[in-house]
Amino acid sequence: MVVGLHWIAQAFNFQDNMPAWLGWVAVVLLSHVNYRSGQMHDMAAVTRQAHERGALVIWDLAHAAGAVPVDLNGADADYAVGCTYKYLNGGPGSPAFIWVAPRHIPDFWQPLSGWWGHQRPFDMTVAYEPAGGIRRYLCGTQPIVSLAMVECGLDVAREADIPNCAGSRWRWATCSSPWSRNAAPGIR
């Protein structure tokens, strides 16, 4: 069974209650950062708890990539997906991304085999031969103009003090989010 945890996370602190329901879940799909409240989940702790109960974890990084520190390898994550149009400044139409832990790459398959994901795209062979590593998941031609904007966003993210920026963001989100104001009325 695959469970999207957005509704669970809003209902209660699911990290504290995870053992109660995780035994029957095979795959956990969770946003690293909740876009409504600004709550950031402890990626390493959630992943560890899920793994201890035999579940895989897919992290949604749409509201995390470029905004907060993300350490997928350090958290022993299985998979991640995200976008580049938000905090990586790619704008509308910029590419999404997928991350697959190296231990899963040999067995992970995606249905969209594409030109750039081929081992030898210019051989013009009839049979598809996936490229090695993460490159095998590329499909189609990349949007060059959008990628140029993403490159600028990545340059800024590399130079920024993301932990410091993330702290400022969470303070602002806590004070401005209606959800947070209702949950913690003393914070303004």
mmCIF file with all atom_site columns, C-alpha atoms in Angstrom:
data_model
loop_
_atom_site.group_PDB
_atom_site.id
_atom_site.type_symbol
_atom_site.label_atom_id
_atom_site.label_alt_id
_atom_site.label_comp_id
_atom_site.label_asym_id
_atom_site.label_entity_id
_atom_site.label_seq_id
_atom_site.pdbx_PDB_ins_code
_atom_site.Cartn_x
_atom_site.Cartn_y
_atom_site.Cartn_z
_atom_site.occupancy
_atom_site.B_iso_or_equiv
_atom_site.pdbx_formal_charge
_atom_site.auth_seq_id
_atom_site.auth_comp_id
_atom_site.auth_asym_id
_atom_site.auth_atom_id
_atom_site.pdbx_PDB_model_num
ATOM 1   C CA . MET A 1 1   ? 0.000  0.000  0.000   1.00 0.00 ? 1   MET A CA 1
ATOM 2   C CA . VAL A 1 2   ? 1.197  3.498  -0.855  1.00 0.00 ? 2   VAL A CA 1
ATOM 3   C CA . VAL A 1 3   ? 0.181  6.302  1.469   1.00 0.00 ? 3   VAL A CA 1
ATOM 4   C CA . GLY A 1 4   ? 0.487  10.016 0.758   1.00 0.00 ? 4   GLY A CA 1
ATOM 5   C CA . LEU A 1 5   ? 1.035  11.569 4.148   1.00 0.00 ? 5   LEU A CA 1
ATOM 6   C CA . HIS A 1 6   ? -0.094 15.131 3.532   1.00 0.00 ? 6   HIS A CA 1
ATOM 7   C CA . TRP A 1 7   ? -3.445 14.587 5.261   1.00 0.00 ? 7   TRP A CA 1
ATOM 8   C CA . ILE A 1 8   ? -1.882 12.522 8.044   1.00 0.00 ? 8   ILE A CA 1
ATOM 9   C CA . ALA A 1 9   ? 0.791  15.155 8.709   1.00 0.00 ? 9   ALA A CA 1
ATOM 10  C CA . GLN A 1 10  ? -1.866 17.846 9.025   1.00 0.00 ? 10  GLN A CA 1
ATOM 11  C CA . ALA A 1 11  ? -3.991 15.779 11.392  1.00 0.00 ? 11  ALA A CA 1
ATOM 12  C CA . PHE A 1 12  ? -1.308 15.091 13.989  1.00 0.00 ? 12  PHE A CA 1
ATOM 13  C CA . ASN A 1 13  ? 2.424  14.918 14.533  1.00 0.00 ? 13  ASN A CA 1
ATOM 14  C CA . PHE A 1 14  ? 2.854  11.824 12.426  1.00 0.00 ? 14  PHE A CA 1
ATOM 15  C CA . GLN A 1 15  ? 6.528  11.322 13.351  1.00 0.00 ? 15  GLN A CA 1
ATOM 16  C CA . ASP A 1 16  ? 5.489  10.593 16.936  1.00 0.00 ? 16  ASP A CA 1
ATOM 17  C CA . ASN A 1 17  ? 2.617  8.372  15.785  1.00 0.00 ? 17  ASN A CA 1
ATOM 18  C CA . MET A 1 18  ? 4.327  6.651  12.869  1.00 0.00 ? 18  MET A CA 1
ATOM 19  C CA . PRO A 1 19  ? 4.740  3.256  14.561  1.00 0.00 ? 19  PRO A CA 1
ATOM 20  C CA . ALA A 1 20  ? 0.959  3.017  14.929  1.00 0.00 ? 20  ALA A CA 1
ATOM 21  C CA . TRP A 1 21  ? 0.282  2.849  11.193  1.00 0.00 ? 21  TRP A CA 1
ATOM 22  C CA . LEU A 1 22  ? 3.559  2.172  9.410   1.00 0.00 ? 22  LEU A CA 1
ATOM 23  C CA . GLY A 1 23  ? 3.413  -1.611 9.744   1.00 0.00 ? 23  GLY A CA 1
ATOM 24  C CA . TRP A 1 24  ? 0.944  -1.889 6.854   1.00 0.00 ? 24  TRP A CA 1
ATOM 25  C CA . VAL A 1 25  ? 2.559  0.709  4.555   1.00 0.00 ? 25  VAL A CA 1
ATOM 26  C CA . ALA A 1 26  ? 5.048  -0.277 1.830   1.00 0.00 ? 26  ALA A CA 1
ATOM 27  C CA . VAL A 1 27  ? 5.899  3.185  0.469   1.00 0.00 ? 27  VAL A CA 1
ATOM 28  C CA . VAL A 1 28  ? 5.798  6.536  2.262   1.00 0.00 ? 28  VAL A CA 1
ATOM 29  C CA . LEU A 1 29  ? 5.436  9.640  0.065   1.00 0.00 ? 29  LEU A CA 1
ATOM 30  C CA . LEU A 1 30  ? 6.018  12.823 2.015   1.00 0.00 ? 30  LEU A CA 1
ATOM 31  C CA . SER A 1 31  ? 6.820  16.470 1.322   1.00 0.00 ? 31  SER A CA 1
ATOM 32  C CA . HIS A 1 32  ? 10.015 17.451 3.084   1.00 0.00 ? 32  HIS A CA 1
ATOM 33  C CA . VAL A 1 33  ? 8.513  20.901 3.670   1.00 0.00 ? 33  VAL A CA 1
ATOM 34  C CA . ASN A 1 34  ? 4.788  21.474 4.084   1.00 0.00 ? 34  ASN A CA 1
ATOM 35  C CA . TYR A 1 35  ? 3.990  24.432 1.835   1.00 0.00 ? 35  TYR A CA 1
ATOM 36  C CA . ARG A 1 36  ? 1.096  25.614 4.001   1.00 0.00 ? 36  ARG A CA 1
ATOM 37  C CA . SER A 1 37  ? 2.698  25.578 7.414   1.00 0.00 ? 37  SER A CA 1
ATOM 38  C CA . GLY A 1 38  ? 6.409  25.656 6.626   1.00 0.00 ? 38  GLY A CA 1
ATOM 39  C CA . GLN A 1 39  ? 6.897  22.547 8.791   1.00 0.00 ? 39  GLN A CA 1
ATOM 40  C CA . MET A 1 40  ? 10.026 20.677 7.765   1.00 0.00 ? 40  MET A CA 1
ATOM 41  C CA . HIS A 1 41  ? 10.126 16.989 8.547   1.00 0.00 ? 41  HIS A CA 1
ATOM 42  C CA . ASP A 1 42  ? 13.219 15.319 9.945   1.00 0.00 ? 42  ASP A CA 1
ATOM 43  C CA . MET A 1 43  ? 14.173 13.440 6.803   1.00 0.00 ? 43  MET A CA 1
ATOM 44  C CA . ALA A 1 44  ? 16.709 11.151 8.465   1.00 0.00 ? 44  ALA A CA 1
ATOM 45  C CA . ALA A 1 45  ? 14.395 10.200 11.358  1.00 0.00 ? 45  ALA A CA 1
ATOM 46  C CA . VAL A 1 46  ? 11.364 9.555  9.142   1.00 0.00 ? 46  VAL A CA 1
ATOM 47  C CA . THR A 1 47  ? 13.405 7.525  6.678   1.00 0.00 ? 47  THR A CA 1
ATOM 48  C CA . ARG A 1 48  ? 14.986 5.486  9.478   1.00 0.00 ? 48  ARG A CA 1
ATOM 49  C CA . GLN A 1 49  ? 11.605 4.737  11.057  1.00 0.00 ? 49  GLN A CA 1
ATOM 50  C CA . ALA A 1 50  ? 10.121 3.740  7.706   1.00 0.00 ? 50  ALA A CA 1
ATOM 51  C CA . HIS A 1 51  ? 13.077 1.492  6.886   1.00 0.00 ? 51  HIS A CA 1
ATOM 52  C CA . GLU A 1 52  ? 12.862 -0.173 10.305  1.00 0.00 ? 52  GLU A CA 1
ATOM 53  C CA . ARG A 1 53  ? 9.321  -1.213 9.377   1.00 0.00 ? 53  ARG A CA 1
ATOM 54  C CA . GLY A 1 54  ? 10.217 -2.321 5.837   1.00 0.00 ? 54  GLY A CA 1
ATOM 55  C CA . ALA A 1 55  ? 8.849  0.703  3.945   1.00 0.00 ? 55  ALA A CA 1
ATOM 56  C CA . LEU A 1 56  ? 10.536 2.716  1.208   1.00 0.00 ? 56  LEU A CA 1
ATOM 57  C CA . VAL A 1 57  ? 10.410 6.522  1.261   1.00 0.00 ? 57  VAL A CA 1
ATOM 58  C CA . ILE A 1 58  ? 9.848  8.957  -1.616  1.00 0.00 ? 58  ILE A CA 1
ATOM 59  C CA . TRP A 1 59  ? 10.598 12.555 -0.642  1.00 0.00 ? 59  TRP A CA 1
ATOM 60  C CA . ASP A 1 60  ? 8.835  15.411 -2.426  1.00 0.00 ? 60  ASP A CA 1
ATOM 61  C CA . LEU A 1 61  ? 11.359 18.261 -2.566  1.00 0.00 ? 61  LEU A CA 1
ATOM 62  C CA . ALA A 1 62  ? 9.177  20.792 -4.406  1.00 0.00 ? 62  ALA A CA 1
ATOM 63  C CA . HIS A 1 63  ? 9.251  23.203 -1.453  1.00 0.00 ? 63  HIS A CA 1
ATOM 64  C CA . ALA A 1 64  ? 12.707 22.239 -0.203  1.00 0.00 ? 64  ALA A CA 1
ATOM 65  C CA . ALA A 1 65  ? 15.153 22.209 -3.139  1.00 0.00 ? 65  ALA A CA 1
ATOM 66  C CA . GLY A 1 66  ? 17.003 25.529 -3.116  1.00 0.00 ? 66  GLY A CA 1
ATOM 67  C CA . ALA A 1 67  ? 15.294 26.698 0.084   1.00 0.00 ? 67  ALA A CA 1
ATOM 68  C CA . VAL A 1 68  ? 16.537 24.400 2.859   1.00 0.00 ? 68  VAL A CA 1
ATOM 69  C CA . PRO A 1 69  ? 19.441 22.013 3.332   1.00 0.00 ? 69  PRO A CA 1
ATOM 70  C CA . VAL A 1 70  ? 18.668 18.598 1.830   1.00 0.00 ? 70  VAL A CA 1
ATOM 71  C CA . ASP A 1 71  ? 20.921 15.576 2.406   1.00 0.00 ? 71  ASP A CA 1
ATOM 72  C CA . LEU A 1 72  ? 19.324 12.593 0.690   1.00 0.00 ? 72  LEU A CA 1
ATOM 73  C CA . ASN A 1 73  ? 22.412 10.398 1.024   1.00 0.00 ? 73  ASN A CA 1
ATOM 74  C CA . GLY A 1 74  ? 22.884 11.320 4.682   1.00 0.00 ? 74  GLY A CA 1
ATOM 75  C CA . ALA A 1 75  ? 19.228 10.493 5.385   1.00 0.00 ? 75  ALA A CA 1
ATOM 76  C CA . ASP A 1 76  ? 19.553 7.148  3.551   1.00 0.00 ? 76  ASP A CA 1
ATOM 77  C CA . ALA A 1 77  ? 16.573 8.176  1.399   1.00 0.00 ? 77  ALA A CA 1
ATOM 78  C CA . ASP A 1 78  ? 15.278 5.861  -1.307  1.00 0.00 ? 78  ASP A CA 1
ATOM 79  C CA . TYR A 1 79  ? 13.811 8.250  -3.878  1.00 0.00 ? 79  TYR A CA 1
ATOM 80  C CA . ALA A 1 80  ? 13.073 11.947 -4.304  1.00 0.00 ? 80  ALA A CA 1
ATOM 81  C CA . VAL A 1 81  ? 11.221 14.088 -6.802  1.00 0.00 ? 81  VAL A CA 1
ATOM 82  C CA . GLY A 1 82  ? 11.093 17.821 -7.146  1.00 0.00 ? 82  GLY A CA 1
ATOM 83  C CA . CYS A 1 83  ? 10.815 20.828 -9.374  1.00 0.00 ? 83  CYS A CA 1
ATOM 84  C CA . THR A 1 84  ? 13.097 23.639 -10.426 1.00 0.00 ? 84  THR A CA 1
ATOM 85  C CA . TYR A 1 85  ? 10.567 26.394 -11.063 1.00 0.00 ? 85  TYR A CA 1
ATOM 86  C CA . LYS A 1 86  ? 10.262 27.551 -7.446  1.00 0.00 ? 86  LYS A CA 1
ATOM 87  C CA . TYR A 1 87  ? 13.338 28.094 -5.299  1.00 0.00 ? 87  TYR A CA 1
ATOM 88  C CA . LEU A 1 88  ? 15.764 27.152 -8.053  1.00 0.00 ? 88  LEU A CA 1
ATOM 89  C CA . ASN A 1 89  ? 14.290 30.000 -10.137 1.00 0.00 ? 89  ASN A CA 1
ATOM 90  C CA . GLY A 1 90  ? 13.662 28.035 -13.343 1.00 0.00 ? 90  GLY A CA 1
ATOM 91  C CA . GLY A 1 91  ? 10.221 29.562 -13.858 1.00 0.00 ? 91  GLY A CA 1
ATOM 92  C CA . PRO A 1 92  ? 7.163  28.005 -15.511 1.00 0.00 ? 92  PRO A CA 1
ATOM 93  C CA . GLY A 1 93  ? 7.986  25.077 -17.774 1.00 0.00 ? 93  GLY A CA 1
ATOM 94  C CA . SER A 1 94  ? 11.344 24.343 -16.197 1.00 0.00 ? 94  SER A CA 1
ATOM 95  C CA . PRO A 1 95  ? 12.172 20.684 -15.679 1.00 0.00 ? 95  PRO A CA 1
ATOM 96  C CA . ALA A 1 96  ? 11.269 18.489 -12.760 1.00 0.00 ? 96  ALA A CA 1
ATOM 97  C CA . PHE A 1 97  ? 13.825 16.083 -11.344 1.00 0.00 ? 97  PHE A CA 1
ATOM 98  C CA . ILE A 1 98  ? 14.077 12.637 -9.887  1.00 0.00 ? 98  ILE A CA 1
ATOM 99  C CA . TRP A 1 99  ? 16.690 11.269 -7.502  1.00 0.00 ? 99  TRP A CA 1
ATOM 100 C CA . VAL A 1 100 ? 17.207 7.548  -7.007  1.00 0.00 ? 100 VAL A CA 1
ATOM 101 C CA . ALA A 1 101 ? 19.504 6.161  -4.328  1.00 0.00 ? 101 ALA A CA 1
ATOM 102 C CA . PRO A 1 102 ? 22.400 4.402  -6.042  1.00 0.00 ? 102 PRO A CA 1
ATOM 103 C CA . ARG A 1 103 ? 21.412 1.103  -4.401  1.00 0.00 ? 103 ARG A CA 1
ATOM 104 C CA . HIS A 1 104 ? 18.050 1.230  -6.229  1.00 0.00 ? 104 HIS A CA 1
ATOM 105 C CA . ILE A 1 105 ? 19.225 2.308  -9.703  1.00 0.00 ? 105 ILE A CA 1
ATOM 106 C CA . PRO A 1 106 ? 19.795 -1.215 -11.093 1.00 0.00 ? 106 PRO A CA 1
ATOM 107 C CA . ASP A 1 107 ? 16.243 -2.280 -10.204 1.00 0.00 ? 107 ASP A CA 1
ATOM 108 C CA . PHE A 1 108 ? 14.310 0.970  -10.668 1.00 0.00 ? 108 PHE A CA 1
ATOM 109 C CA . TRP A 1 109 ? 12.459 1.266  -13.924 1.00 0.00 ? 109 TRP A CA 1
ATOM 110 C CA . GLN A 1 110 ? 10.475 4.144  -15.337 1.00 0.00 ? 110 GLN A CA 1
ATOM 111 C CA . PRO A 1 111 ? 8.159  3.800  -18.344 1.00 0.00 ? 111 PRO A CA 1
ATOM 112 C CA . LEU A 1 112 ? 9.357  6.837  -20.314 1.00 0.00 ? 112 LEU A CA 1
ATOM 113 C CA . SER A 1 113 ? 12.515 5.763  -22.108 1.00 0.00 ? 113 SER A CA 1
ATOM 114 C CA . GLY A 1 114 ? 13.964 8.680  -23.997 1.00 0.00 ? 114 GLY A CA 1
ATOM 115 C CA . TRP A 1 115 ? 16.697 9.753  -26.343 1.00 0.00 ? 115 TRP A CA 1
ATOM 116 C CA . TRP A 1 116 ? 19.005 11.209 -23.692 1.00 0.00 ? 116 TRP A CA 1
ATOM 117 C CA . GLY A 1 117 ? 18.524 8.226  -21.388 1.00 0.00 ? 117 GLY A CA 1
ATOM 118 C CA . HIS A 1 118 ? 19.940 5.826  -23.996 1.00 0.00 ? 118 HIS A CA 1
ATOM 119 C CA . GLN A 1 119 ? 23.431 4.394  -23.474 1.00 0.00 ? 119 GLN A CA 1
ATOM 120 C CA . ARG A 1 120 ? 24.440 5.398  -27.024 1.00 0.00 ? 120 ARG A CA 1
ATOM 121 C CA . PRO A 1 121 ? 21.793 7.801  -28.378 1.00 0.00 ? 121 PRO A CA 1
ATOM 122 C CA . PHE A 1 122 ? 23.612 8.491  -31.638 1.00 0.00 ? 122 PHE A CA 1
ATOM 123 C CA . ASP A 1 123 ? 23.958 4.823  -32.654 1.00 0.00 ? 123 ASP A CA 1
ATOM 124 C CA . MET A 1 124 ? 20.306 4.918  -33.819 1.00 0.00 ? 124 MET A CA 1
ATOM 125 C CA . THR A 1 125 ? 19.717 1.344  -32.675 1.00 0.00 ? 125 THR A CA 1
ATOM 126 C CA . VAL A 1 126 ? 16.226 -0.117 -32.714 1.00 0.00 ? 126 VAL A CA 1
ATOM 127 C CA . ALA A 1 127 ? 16.466 -1.566 -29.202 1.00 0.00 ? 127 ALA A CA 1
ATOM 128 C CA . TYR A 1 128 ? 16.576 0.747  -26.208 1.00 0.00 ? 128 TYR A CA 1
ATOM 129 C CA . GLU A 1 129 ? 19.597 0.294  -23.958 1.00 0.00 ? 129 GLU A CA 1
ATOM 130 C CA . PRO A 1 130 ? 19.388 2.398  -20.772 1.00 0.00 ? 130 PRO A CA 1
ATOM 131 C CA . ALA A 1 131 ? 22.397 4.508  -19.860 1.00 0.00 ? 131 ALA A CA 1
ATOM 132 C CA . GLY A 1 132 ? 24.270 3.720  -16.693 1.00 0.00 ? 132 GLY A CA 1
ATOM 133 C CA . GLY A 1 133 ? 23.465 5.531  -13.468 1.00 0.00 ? 133 GLY A CA 1
ATOM 134 C CA . ILE A 1 134 ? 20.889 8.246  -13.003 1.00 0.00 ? 134 ILE A CA 1
ATOM 135 C CA . ARG A 1 135 ? 21.198 9.379  -16.638 1.00 0.00 ? 135 ARG A CA 1
ATOM 136 C CA . ARG A 1 136 ? 18.961 6.466  -17.666 1.00 0.00 ? 136 ARG A CA 1
ATOM 137 C CA . TYR A 1 137 ? 15.924 8.386  -16.382 1.00 0.00 ? 137 TYR A CA 1
ATOM 138 C CA . LEU A 1 138 ? 16.289 11.297 -18.797 1.00 0.00 ? 138 LEU A CA 1
ATOM 139 C CA . CYS A 1 139 ? 13.543 11.380 -21.409 1.00 0.00 ? 139 CYS A CA 1
ATOM 140 C CA . GLY A 1 140 ? 13.179 13.824 -24.229 1.00 0.00 ? 140 GLY A CA 1
ATOM 141 C CA . THR A 1 141 ? 15.159 16.935 -24.983 1.00 0.00 ? 141 THR A CA 1
ATOM 142 C CA . GLN A 1 142 ? 15.851 19.266 -22.112 1.00 0.00 ? 142 GLN A CA 1
ATOM 143 C CA . PRO A 1 143 ? 14.347 22.792 -22.299 1.00 0.00 ? 143 PRO A CA 1
ATOM 144 C CA . ILE A 1 144 ? 17.559 24.758 -22.788 1.00 0.00 ? 144 ILE A CA 1
ATOM 145 C CA . VAL A 1 145 ? 16.208 28.232 -21.892 1.00 0.00 ? 145 VAL A CA 1
ATOM 146 C CA . SER A 1 146 ? 14.657 26.932 -18.656 1.00 0.00 ? 146 SER A CA 1
ATOM 147 C CA . LEU A 1 147 ? 17.837 25.057 -17.818 1.00 0.00 ? 147 LEU A CA 1
ATOM 148 C CA . ALA A 1 148 ? 19.805 28.288 -18.218 1.00 0.00 ? 148 ALA A CA 1
ATOM 149 C CA . MET A 1 149 ? 17.552 29.864 -15.567 1.00 0.00 ? 149 MET A CA 1
ATOM 150 C CA . VAL A 1 150 ? 17.949 26.822 -13.309 1.00 0.00 ? 150 VAL A CA 1
ATOM 151 C CA . GLU A 1 151 ? 21.726 27.120 -13.687 1.00 0.00 ? 151 GLU A CA 1
ATOM 152 C CA . CYS A 1 152 ? 21.511 30.689 -12.378 1.00 0.00 ? 152 CYS A CA 1
ATOM 153 C CA . GLY A 1 153 ? 19.323 29.522 -9.488  1.00 0.00 ? 153 GLY A CA 1
ATOM 154 C CA . LEU A 1 154 ? 21.783 26.749 -8.645  1.00 0.00 ? 154 LEU A CA 1
ATOM 155 C CA . ASP A 1 155 ? 24.650 29.252 -8.694  1.00 0.00 ? 155 ASP A CA 1
ATOM 156 C CA . VAL A 1 156 ? 22.786 31.439 -6.193  1.00 0.00 ? 156 VAL A CA 1
ATOM 157 C CA . ALA A 1 157 ? 21.902 28.418 -4.024  1.00 0.00 ? 157 ALA A CA 1
ATOM 158 C CA . ARG A 1 158 ? 25.559 27.299 -3.966  1.00 0.00 ? 158 ARG A CA 1
ATOM 159 C CA . GLU A 1 159 ? 26.688 30.744 -2.814  1.00 0.00 ? 159 GLU A CA 1
ATOM 160 C CA . ALA A 1 160 ? 23.874 31.282 -0.309  1.00 0.00 ? 160 ALA A CA 1
ATOM 161 C CA . ASP A 1 161 ? 24.036 30.296 3.320   1.00 0.00 ? 161 ASP A CA 1
ATOM 162 C CA . ILE A 1 162 ? 21.030 27.965 2.958   1.00 0.00 ? 162 ILE A CA 1
ATOM 163 C CA . PRO A 1 163 ? 20.828 26.996 6.664   1.00 0.00 ? 163 PRO A CA 1
ATOM 164 C CA . ASN A 1 164 ? 20.686 30.684 7.595   1.00 0.00 ? 164 ASN A CA 1
ATOM 165 C CA . CYS A 1 165 ? 18.191 31.466 4.832   1.00 0.00 ? 165 CYS A CA 1
ATOM 166 C CA . ALA A 1 166 ? 16.074 28.490 5.878   1.00 0.00 ? 166 ALA A CA 1
ATOM 167 C CA . GLY A 1 167 ? 15.989 29.741 9.460   1.00 0.00 ? 167 GLY A CA 1
ATOM 168 C CA . SER A 1 168 ? 14.721 33.135 8.319   1.00 0.00 ? 168 SER A CA 1
ATOM 169 C CA . ARG A 1 169 ? 12.118 31.467 6.122   1.00 0.00 ? 169 ARG A CA 1
ATOM 170 C CA . TRP A 1 170 ? 10.769 29.325 8.958   1.00 0.00 ? 170 TRP A CA 1
ATOM 171 C CA . ARG A 1 171 ? 10.546 32.307 11.304  1.00 0.00 ? 171 ARG A CA 1
ATOM 172 C CA . TRP A 1 172 ? 8.601  34.211 8.651   1.00 0.00 ? 172 TRP A CA 1
ATOM 173 C CA . ALA A 1 173 ? 6.359  31.211 7.858   1.00 0.00 ? 173 ALA A CA 1
ATOM 174 C CA . THR A 1 174 ? 5.615  30.632 11.538  1.00 0.00 ? 174 THR A CA 1
ATOM 175 C CA . CYS A 1 175 ? 4.529  34.217 12.019  1.00 0.00 ? 175 CYS A CA 1
ATOM 176 C CA . SER A 1 176 ? 2.610  34.593 8.750   1.00 0.00 ? 176 SER A CA 1
ATOM 177 C CA . SER A 1 177 ? 0.937  31.222 8.208   1.00 0.00 ? 177 SER A CA 1
ATOM 178 C CA . PRO A 1 178 ? -2.730 31.114 9.238   1.00 0.00 ? 178 PRO A CA 1
ATOM 179 C CA . TRP A 1 179 ? -2.243 27.455 10.183  1.00 0.00 ? 179 TRP A CA 1
ATOM 180 C CA . SER A 1 180 ? 0.647  28.356 12.472  1.00 0.00 ? 180 SER A CA 1
ATOM 181 C CA . ARG A 1 181 ? -1.167 31.320 14.003  1.00 0.00 ? 181 ARG A CA 1
ATOM 182 C CA . ASN A 1 182 ? -4.106 29.064 14.858  1.00 0.00 ? 182 ASN A CA 1
ATOM 183 C CA . ALA A 1 183 ? -1.859 26.288 16.194  1.00 0.00 ? 183 ALA A CA 1
ATOM 184 C CA . ALA A 1 184 ? 0.310  28.710 18.199  1.00 0.00 ? 184 ALA A CA 1
ATOM 185 C CA . PRO A 1 185 ? -1.723 31.884 18.830  1.00 0.00 ? 185 PRO A CA 1
ATOM 186 C CA . GLY A 1 186 ? 0.995  33.433 21.022  1.00 0.00 ? 186 GLY A CA 1
ATOM 187 C CA . ILE A 1 187 ? 3.415  33.704 18.088  1.00 0.00 ? 187 ILE A CA 1
ATOM 188 C CA . ARG A 1 188 ? 3.169  36.899 16.050  1.00 0.00 ? 188 ARG A CA 1
#
